[in-house]
Short mmCIF file of C-alpha atoms in Angstrom, two decimals:
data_model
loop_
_atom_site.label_atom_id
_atom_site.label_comp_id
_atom_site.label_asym_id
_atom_site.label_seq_id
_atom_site.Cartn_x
_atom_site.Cartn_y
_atom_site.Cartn_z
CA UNK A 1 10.90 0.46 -3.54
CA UNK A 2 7.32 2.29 -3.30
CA UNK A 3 5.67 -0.22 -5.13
CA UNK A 4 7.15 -3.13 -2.83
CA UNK A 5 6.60 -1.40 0.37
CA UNK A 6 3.05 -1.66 -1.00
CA UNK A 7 3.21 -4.90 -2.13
CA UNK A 8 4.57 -5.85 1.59
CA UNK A 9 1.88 -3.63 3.24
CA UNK A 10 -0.95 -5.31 1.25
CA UNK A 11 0.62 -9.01 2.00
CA UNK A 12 0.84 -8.44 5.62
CA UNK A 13 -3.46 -7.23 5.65
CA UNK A 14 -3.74 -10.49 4.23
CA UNK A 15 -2.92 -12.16 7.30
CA UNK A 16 -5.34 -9.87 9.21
CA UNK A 17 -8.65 -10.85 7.38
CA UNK A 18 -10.32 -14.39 6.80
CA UNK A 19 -8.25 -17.30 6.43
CA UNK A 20 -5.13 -16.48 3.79
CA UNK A 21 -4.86 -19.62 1.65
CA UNK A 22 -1.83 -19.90 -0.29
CA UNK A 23 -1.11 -22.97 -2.74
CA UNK A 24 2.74 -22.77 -3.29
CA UNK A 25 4.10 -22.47 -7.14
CA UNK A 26 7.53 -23.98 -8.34
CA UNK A 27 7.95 -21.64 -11.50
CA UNK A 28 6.38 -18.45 -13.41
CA UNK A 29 3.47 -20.38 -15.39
CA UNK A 30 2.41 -21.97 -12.03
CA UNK A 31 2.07 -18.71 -10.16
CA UNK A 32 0.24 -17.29 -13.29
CA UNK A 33 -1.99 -19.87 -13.15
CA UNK A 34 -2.34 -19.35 -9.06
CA UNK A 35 -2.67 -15.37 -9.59
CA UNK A 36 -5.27 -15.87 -12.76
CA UNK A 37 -8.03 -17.97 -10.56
CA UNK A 38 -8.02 -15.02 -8.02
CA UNK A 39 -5.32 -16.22 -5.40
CA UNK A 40 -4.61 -12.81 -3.85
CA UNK A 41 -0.97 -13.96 -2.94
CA UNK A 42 1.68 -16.33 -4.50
CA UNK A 43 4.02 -18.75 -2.15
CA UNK A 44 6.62 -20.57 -3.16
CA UNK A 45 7.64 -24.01 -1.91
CA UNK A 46 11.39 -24.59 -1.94
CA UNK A 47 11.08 -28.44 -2.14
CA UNK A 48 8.97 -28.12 -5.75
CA UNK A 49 11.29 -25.11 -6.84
CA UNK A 50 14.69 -26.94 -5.96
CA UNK A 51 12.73 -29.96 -7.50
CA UNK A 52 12.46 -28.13 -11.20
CA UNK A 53 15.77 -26.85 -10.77
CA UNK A 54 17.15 -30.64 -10.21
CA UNK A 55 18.52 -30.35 -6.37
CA UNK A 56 16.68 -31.84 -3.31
CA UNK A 57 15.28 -29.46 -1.40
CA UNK A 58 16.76 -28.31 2.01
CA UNK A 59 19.18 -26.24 0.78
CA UNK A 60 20.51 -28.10 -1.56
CA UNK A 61 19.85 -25.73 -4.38
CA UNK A 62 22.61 -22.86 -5.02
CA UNK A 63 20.71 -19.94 -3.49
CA UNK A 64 21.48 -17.69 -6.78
CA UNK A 65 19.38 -20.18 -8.88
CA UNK A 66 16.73 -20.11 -6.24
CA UNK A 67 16.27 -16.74 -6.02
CA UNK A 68 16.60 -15.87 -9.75
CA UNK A 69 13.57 -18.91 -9.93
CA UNK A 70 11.75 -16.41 -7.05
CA UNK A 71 12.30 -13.40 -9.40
CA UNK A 72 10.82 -15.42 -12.39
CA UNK A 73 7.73 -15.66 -10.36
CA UNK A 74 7.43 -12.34 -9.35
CA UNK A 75 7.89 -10.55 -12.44
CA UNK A 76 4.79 -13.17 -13.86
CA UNK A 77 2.45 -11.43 -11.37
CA UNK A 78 1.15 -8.23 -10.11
CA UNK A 79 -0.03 -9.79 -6.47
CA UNK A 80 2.65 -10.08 -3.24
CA UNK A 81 5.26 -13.08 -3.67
CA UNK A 82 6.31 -14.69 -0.22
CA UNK A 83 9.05 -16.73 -0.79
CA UNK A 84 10.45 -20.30 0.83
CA UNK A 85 13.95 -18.74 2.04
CA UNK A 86 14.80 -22.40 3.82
CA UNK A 87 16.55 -21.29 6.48
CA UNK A 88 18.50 -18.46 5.00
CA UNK A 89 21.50 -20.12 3.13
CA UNK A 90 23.65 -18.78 5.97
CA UNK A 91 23.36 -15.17 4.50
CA UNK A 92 23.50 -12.33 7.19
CA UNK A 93 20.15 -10.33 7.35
CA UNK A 94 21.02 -7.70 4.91
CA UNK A 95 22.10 -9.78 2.24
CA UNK A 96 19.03 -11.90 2.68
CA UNK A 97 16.81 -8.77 2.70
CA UNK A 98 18.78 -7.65 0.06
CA UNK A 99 18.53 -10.27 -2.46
CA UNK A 100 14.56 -11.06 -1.46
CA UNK A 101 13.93 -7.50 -2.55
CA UNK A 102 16.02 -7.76 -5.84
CA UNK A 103 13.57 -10.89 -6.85
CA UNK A 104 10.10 -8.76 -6.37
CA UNK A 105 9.20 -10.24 -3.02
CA UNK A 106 8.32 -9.11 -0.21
CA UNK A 107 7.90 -11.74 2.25
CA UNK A 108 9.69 -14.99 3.01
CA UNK A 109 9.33 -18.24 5.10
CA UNK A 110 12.06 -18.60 7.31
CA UNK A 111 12.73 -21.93 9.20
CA UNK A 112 14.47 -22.75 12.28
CA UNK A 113 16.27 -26.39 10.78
CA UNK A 114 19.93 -26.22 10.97
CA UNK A 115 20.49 -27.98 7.33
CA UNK A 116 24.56 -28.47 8.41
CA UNK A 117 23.21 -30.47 11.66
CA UNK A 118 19.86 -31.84 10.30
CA UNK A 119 18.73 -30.83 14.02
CA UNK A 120 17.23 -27.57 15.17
CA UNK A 121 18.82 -24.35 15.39
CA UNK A 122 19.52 -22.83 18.83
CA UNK A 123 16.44 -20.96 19.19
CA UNK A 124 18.10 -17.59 20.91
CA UNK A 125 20.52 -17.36 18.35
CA UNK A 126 18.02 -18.26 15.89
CA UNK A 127 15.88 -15.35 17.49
CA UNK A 128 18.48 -13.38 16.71
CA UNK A 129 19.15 -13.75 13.28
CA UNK A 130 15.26 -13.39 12.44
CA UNK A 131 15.52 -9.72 14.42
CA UNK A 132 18.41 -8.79 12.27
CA UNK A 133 16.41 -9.89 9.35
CA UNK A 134 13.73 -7.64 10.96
CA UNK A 135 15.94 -4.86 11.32
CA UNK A 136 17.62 -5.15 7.79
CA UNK A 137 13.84 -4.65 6.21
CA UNK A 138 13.63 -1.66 7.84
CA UNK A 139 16.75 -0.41 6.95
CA UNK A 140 15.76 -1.05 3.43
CA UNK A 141 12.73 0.43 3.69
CA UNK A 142 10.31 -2.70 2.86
CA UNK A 143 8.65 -4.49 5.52
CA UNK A 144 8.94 -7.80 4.52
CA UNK A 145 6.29 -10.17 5.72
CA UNK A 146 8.37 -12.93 8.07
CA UNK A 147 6.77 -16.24 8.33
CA UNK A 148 8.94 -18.04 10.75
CA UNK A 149 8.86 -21.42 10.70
CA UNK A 150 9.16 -23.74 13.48
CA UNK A 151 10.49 -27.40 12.84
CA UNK A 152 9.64 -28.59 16.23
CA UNK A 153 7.16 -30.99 15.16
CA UNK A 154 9.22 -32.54 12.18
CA UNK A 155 10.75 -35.75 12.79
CA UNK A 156 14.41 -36.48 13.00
CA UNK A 157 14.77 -32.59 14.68
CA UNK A 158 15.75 -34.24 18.19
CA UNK A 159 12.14 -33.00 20.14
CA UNK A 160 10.76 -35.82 21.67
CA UNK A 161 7.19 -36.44 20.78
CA UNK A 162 5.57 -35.22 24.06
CA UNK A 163 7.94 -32.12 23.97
CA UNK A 164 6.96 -30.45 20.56
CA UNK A 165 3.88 -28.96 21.57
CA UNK A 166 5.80 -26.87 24.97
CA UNK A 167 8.76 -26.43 22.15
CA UNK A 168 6.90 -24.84 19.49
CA UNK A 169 5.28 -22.64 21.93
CA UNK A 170 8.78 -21.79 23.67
CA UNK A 171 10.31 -21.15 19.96
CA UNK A 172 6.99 -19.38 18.43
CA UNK A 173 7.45 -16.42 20.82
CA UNK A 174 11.16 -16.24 21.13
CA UNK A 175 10.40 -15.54 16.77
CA UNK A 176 7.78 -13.06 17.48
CA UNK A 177 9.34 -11.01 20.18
CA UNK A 178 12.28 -11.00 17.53
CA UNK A 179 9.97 -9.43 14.83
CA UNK A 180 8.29 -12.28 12.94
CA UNK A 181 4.79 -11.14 11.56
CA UNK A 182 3.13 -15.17 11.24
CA UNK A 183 3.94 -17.96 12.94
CA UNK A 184 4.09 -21.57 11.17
CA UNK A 185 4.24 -24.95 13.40
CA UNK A 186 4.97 -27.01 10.02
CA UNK A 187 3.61 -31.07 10.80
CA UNK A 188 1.28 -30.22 13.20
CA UNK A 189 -1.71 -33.05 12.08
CA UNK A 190 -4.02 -32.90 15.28
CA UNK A 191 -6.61 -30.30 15.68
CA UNK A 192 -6.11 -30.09 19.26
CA UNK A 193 -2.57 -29.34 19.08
CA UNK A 194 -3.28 -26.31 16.33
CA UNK A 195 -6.19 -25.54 18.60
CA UNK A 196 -3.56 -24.92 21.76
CA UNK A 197 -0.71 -23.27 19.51
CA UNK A 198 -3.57 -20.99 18.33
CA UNK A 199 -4.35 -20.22 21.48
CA UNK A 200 -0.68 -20.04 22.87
CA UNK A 201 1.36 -18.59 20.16
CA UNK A 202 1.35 -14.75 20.01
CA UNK A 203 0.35 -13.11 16.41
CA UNK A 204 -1.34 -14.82 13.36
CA UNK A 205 -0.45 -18.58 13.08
CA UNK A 206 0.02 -20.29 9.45
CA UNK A 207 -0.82 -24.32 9.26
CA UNK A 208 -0.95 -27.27 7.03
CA UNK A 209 -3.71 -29.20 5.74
CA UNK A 210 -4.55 -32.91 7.35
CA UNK A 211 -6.65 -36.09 8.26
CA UNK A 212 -8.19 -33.52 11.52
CA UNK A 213 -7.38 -30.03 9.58
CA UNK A 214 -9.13 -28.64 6.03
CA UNK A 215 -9.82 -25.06 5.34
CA UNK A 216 -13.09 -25.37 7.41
CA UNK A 217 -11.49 -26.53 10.70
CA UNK A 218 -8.44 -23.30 10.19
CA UNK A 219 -11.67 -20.78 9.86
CA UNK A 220 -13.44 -22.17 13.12
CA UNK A 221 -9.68 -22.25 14.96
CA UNK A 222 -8.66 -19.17 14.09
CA UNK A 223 -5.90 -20.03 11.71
CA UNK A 224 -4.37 -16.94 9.84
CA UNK A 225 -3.25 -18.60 6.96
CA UNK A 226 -2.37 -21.88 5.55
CA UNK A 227 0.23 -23.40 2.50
CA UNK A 228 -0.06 -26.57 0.77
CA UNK A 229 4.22 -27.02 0.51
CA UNK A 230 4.91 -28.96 -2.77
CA UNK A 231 1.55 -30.47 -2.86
CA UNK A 232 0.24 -29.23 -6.72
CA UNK A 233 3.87 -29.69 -7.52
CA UNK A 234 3.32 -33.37 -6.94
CA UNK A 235 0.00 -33.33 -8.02
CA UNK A 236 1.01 -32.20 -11.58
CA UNK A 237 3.95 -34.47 -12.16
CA UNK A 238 1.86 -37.81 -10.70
CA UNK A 239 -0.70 -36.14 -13.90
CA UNK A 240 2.43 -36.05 -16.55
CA UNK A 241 3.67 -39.38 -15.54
CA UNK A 242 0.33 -41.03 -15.89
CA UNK A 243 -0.08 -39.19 -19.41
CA UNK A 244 3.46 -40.13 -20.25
CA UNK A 245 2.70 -43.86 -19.15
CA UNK A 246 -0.44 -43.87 -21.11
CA UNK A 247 1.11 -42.37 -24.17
CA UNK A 248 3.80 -45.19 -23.82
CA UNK A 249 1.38 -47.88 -23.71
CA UNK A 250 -0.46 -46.99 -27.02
#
């Protein structure tokens, strides 16, 4: 437990310096390779993850094979592991603290879809369950980092287009009163809206590279740290298809 309180107290400076820049793994060799090029933190993405494991992702993965993927990961490096928690697997808090710490990590991404519904999930009650996740760290005696993710901007999630920006401010600091230590408006694409949930959202802010937003434009915002989702993931099996395809043609 000493080691990942200071595993969790080192991951959550990280989000206090310049620009955190995370680019999620699926399995142990691809967080080696993360953590060997100097990456001081490993992410997982629970859409390239599930993908290995042969589920889609949003939740569709049994949580035991996603978490003993997590604890793969961890035990390949010696840096903090956040994981891609979805949006809990309908766990209470202290299971869900529970099991995090049993994989090695000591943060988690947390997101505010309602897999059941496909919609959003009532953001008090939502609030809630994040603040008993808060609570259960404590408890526990890790501070896990809590990256709370906020959906508002996804489509299909019932916001209307001219509503996300007001929702994902609404939601952001209903999730930080409730204890969440980063704040992440997934499918935000226009600088000016990151610009205004920078300014609006209370605490560090985690965003997504696009057409208006590369690493440059997070510094100058003010952006505390950014993920790349199953991006590499793709990335590397578009490279073993077109190897495969070659191969197949000679």
């Amino acid at each position: 437990m000493t080691e990942l309180k200071d595993l969790a107290g080192r991951l959550r400076e990280l989000h206090t310096g310049d620009l955190l820049v995370l680019p999620n793994v699926w399995d142990a060799a691809s967080a080696r390779t993360v953590a060997d090029v100097g990456f001081a933190a490993i992410a997982t993405a629970s859409a390239a993850v599930s993908a290995t494991l042969g589920y889609p992702d949003g939740e569709g993965a049994p949580w035991q094979e996603m978490f003993a993927a997590a604890g793969r990961i961890a035990r390949a490096v010696s840096v903090p592991v956040t994981v891609d928690a979805e949006a809990g697997y309908g766990m209470r808090p202290r299971e869900l603290v529970d099991r995090l710490l049993e994989t090695g990590a000591v943060g988690a991404n947390l997101e505010d879809t309602d897999h059941r519904s496909g919609g959003l999930a009532e953001a008090g009650a939502h609030a809630e369950w994040l603040a008993g996740v808060r609570a259960a760290a404590g408890e526990a005696g890790v501070p896990i980092v809590l990256n709370a993710r906020i959906d508002a901007f996804l489509p299909g999630r019932g916001v209307a287009e001219e509503d996300r920006l007001a929702e994902t401010v609404r939601r952001g600091r209903l999730y930080r009163e409730a204890g969440a230590d980063c704040l992440y408006p997934i499918g935000v694409r226009r600088k000016a809206d990151l610009a205004a949930l920078v300014t609006e959202l209370p605490g560090p802010v985690n965003g997504n590279t696009g057409d208006e937003l590369d690493l440059a434009a997070f510094r100058e915002l003010g952006v505390a740290r950014v993920s790349y989702g199953p991006r590499f993931h793709f990335a590397a099996m578009a490279g073993l298809k077109s190897a495969v395809e070659e191969l197949k043609r000679a």
